[in-house]
Amino acid sequence: MEMKRLRREPLLAIAIVAIIAITGFFVLWPILKVVSYSHMEDYLKLFTNSRWSRAALNSLFITAISTFSCTLVAFAFSYTITRLNVPFKGLFKFITILPIVSPPFIVALSYILLFGRQGMISKHVLHMNFDIYGWQGLWMVQTITFFPYAFAVIHGVMKSISSNLEYAAYNLGGTHWQVFKKVFFPLCRPGVAGGALIAAMNVLADFGNPIIIAGNFNVLPTEAYMQMTGLFDLRSATVLSTALLVPALGLFLWNRFWVGKRSYVTVTGKETSLEHYPLPRAVKWGLFSFCMFVTLFILAVYGVLFYGAFTTTWGYDWSFTLKNMHYVTDKGREIYNSLKFAIFSSVAAGLLSLPLAYIVQKKRVGINRMLDFLAILPGAIPGVFLGLGFALAFNKEPFLLTGTSLIMVLALMFWNLPTCYSASLAGLQQIGGALEEASQNLGAGSVTTFRKIVLPLLSGPFMTGIVTSFLRSITCLSVIIFIYSAKTSVGTISILSLVQDGAWGSASAFTVVLISIAFAALIVMKLLLRKDGKSIEL
Amino acid sequence: MFKKTSSRFVSVMTAVMLMAVMVVSGCGAKNDGPTNAASESPSQSAVETASPEPTPSASASPESNKLVVYAALNEDDIIQLSKKFKEDTGIEIEYLRLGNAGEASTRILAEKANPQADIFVGGSVEFYEPLGKEGILENYVSPNAKDLDAQFNDPNGFWQGWYMGVLGIVLNTERFEKELAPKGVKEPTTWDDLLDANYKDLFITSNPATAGGGYIFVADQLFRLGEDKGWDYLKKLNENVHHYTKAAGDGINLTATGEFVIGMSWAHDIVKSAKQGYPIKVIIPKQTAFEIGGVGIVKGGGNTENAKKFVDWLLTKPVGEMNTQMSNRYSVRKDVAPPEGMIKIEDVDLVAYDRTKAAEMKPATVEKFTQLPAK
């Protein structure tokens, strides 16, 4: 039956083959290159080397707790923004963008300045002596850094859930809790699971934050990164990176299992303009306070960063200066490169993710799971690993890409694929099959149905995916650290250089400039879309 | 209705694509052509206008006028070196600044099949040894090397030493005066002084498993005190260590901003932070260890003749002086004055550091170190 269908729609078959070929070439091959770099006895060291097994356990632990907190915060923010009538919603939304547009390790620096042993808040306001160097500090920083990724997905889904069903449930006499548990939450599940997965994969692969704040708490990515950079041990590095794929795979399966095979259709083509059902005051203001607290916390972190950009000696002499900004003016090429690679890679990832998500969700062609796996896989591998894979896979004729802009764009594109794909998929899961069936009954083929019915309904999540990818790319460090060249260096590389050179003031200044550029780009996109009566959900 | 939304959506997408194309083409994105390099980057064009005359010597030779350098140096250092090299030889340096020697050497290894760099410069010579053994480095002995002490020249000719760095103690003077001096604690002058229980949880150093400087420090103690006493020392010091950072330089800023009172790192990096205005000072303790900073030529890089010129140039006295001024590192040349704010290298009490033995015992030492009570 499947084959018959493919024969009837050759375009669909061609699309599937092309997608598998492209994704396989740029995702599987680099991975295989890295995995096959080491031998069996290297892998056995994972169990015999206590330092490595501890790092593996630490990774699992921090991923579990950070993912939980990221998802929780993201859920609270999404729920407050979409379902409650409270002030400062705009601010709450704004706050979810900040961590995405800044390189993560910068957040850790601010956090030390605020909550460290000499911290502005911990010592001078609270008169307490926290020890933030360890899993606790890492947990906090990762929650701040990565909840926005979960938020983007959860919010996208929650927003598209019509309140008709909730009203129906209330009318049938359901309590708030019953409606939440039995009606609302099940509808959110794909979003929550997708959001949690994105958050988990980011946490699992994160190395910028642990290096700065985790103290003696080693995790797999820092071990892998340090094996490469400190110990000159490519084989151990590839082993440790490969070890990360196992929990990532576990996460992936858990996600599929938990979401299950239920249907979560709410977009029916019918409009709804009902006000959201009022909630008890305690719940409403409790959630509001929680969001406000997180918001203030993040504002403090970024406030310090902005302030630090204009001070004479970071963290010590707080007098105003513009000297840090001078460095930035010499770095036009890096900023230009950042923008260029981010735009190309995110648009490309978005364009690839659309047909991919569509085929996976709507076309039962027997290889859905494999396609799905291919699409989400880049998110499961640490950026450093992916970059290294690209460096190893594309440094020989006929695939000689080392040192070019193309390799940067391709690596970022496939790194962004899961973000765009998850957004598109979450959006698709909300669209009922009836609309498409109607279209096909009227004689439209897959392609026409996709273009005329699915695409317009998807534009919100699609653009969200692209913009999130764009911002991620501008601030990405891990993926490109092994493939950038003298000509293709970018802003985050400069920032890392400055942090490593101990010039934290200049690093802050550069970050401020990068954040401003990212925001400017975001505003341009919003204005472009607003003219068309749409909005980006971020 | 759907048709309308669809066309809108398509128009937005077109706008996005157009924007992307505009950004790229508008600024002259043909990244691969050297002719466009000037329009691409303000900083690069500034470099070019700094020495406008096309040097006749370079244009006369059939060799290329280019040199690709992987630099495990501070960004400012490699910028200045590039400018000066162009001034002196007319050869244009295209540099890639890497965080440390490990990163640089891993990258060179990964690019083995298709070398992108001509020169690997900066970082301890230990990182050059394995590359030499892999056959990735060119064998070259500079004529200028004869002026130097034998320890700075690789007997196999794969690397060349051109600077020296020594390990030092970084002390936050503000916190020290406020918190420790009243208790009668004296400023440390030896590594042994770090065992003072008053430094408990106030001391920060780097992990020998991951940081080159961290390992040299551990080896320093083993050479200084002998195997058994050395380990006793490390165990006792472990009591005072708050945590081990991944890179040698990480502890400096944490001490500078007052998170910790005292730390161990490279003296030249400490001086650099102190010059930014932080309340820290560098102490070079007795029996300290040192690193030799290297330079090597990558085989098959494509500009090998220029690379040789670079190595010769790096060993000259003016360049040695320039490096000393900008990076606070010692030159390997005896006729170059020590960096400002540092004592003469002859006055530094150096440990008898056996580089070969240090390299041999590294795996076992690091393994044993990780068995120290968890910190």
PDB file of C-alpha atoms in Angstrom, chain B residues 11 38 59 85 99 162 197 229 292 295 350 363:
ATOM      1  CA  SER B  11       6.055  36.740   0.487  1.00  0.00           C
ATOM      2  CA  ALA B  38      39.761  44.606   2.135  1.00  0.00           C
ATOM      3  CA  SER B  59      56.757  40.259  -5.340  1.00  0.00           C
ATOM      4  CA  PHE B  85      55.994  40.514  10.362  1.00  0.00           C
ATOM      5  CA  GLY B  99      42.492  28.961  23.037  1.00  0.00           C
ATOM      6  CA  TRP B 162      61.172  31.071  21.411  1.00  0.00           C
ATOM      7  CA  ALA B 197      45.737  26.046  56.899  1.00  0.00           C
ATOM      8  CA  LYS B 229      57.365  13.776  49.757  1.00  0.00           C
ATOM      9  CA  ILE B 292      59.198  26.515  26.755  1.00  0.00           C
ATOM     10  CA  VAL B 295      56.898  27.250  17.119  1.00  0.00           C
ATOM     11  CA  LEU B 350      64.157  27.142  38.845  1.00  0.00           C
ATOM     12  CA  PRO B 363      49.717   9.266  32.447  1.00  0.00           C
TER      13      PRO B 363
END
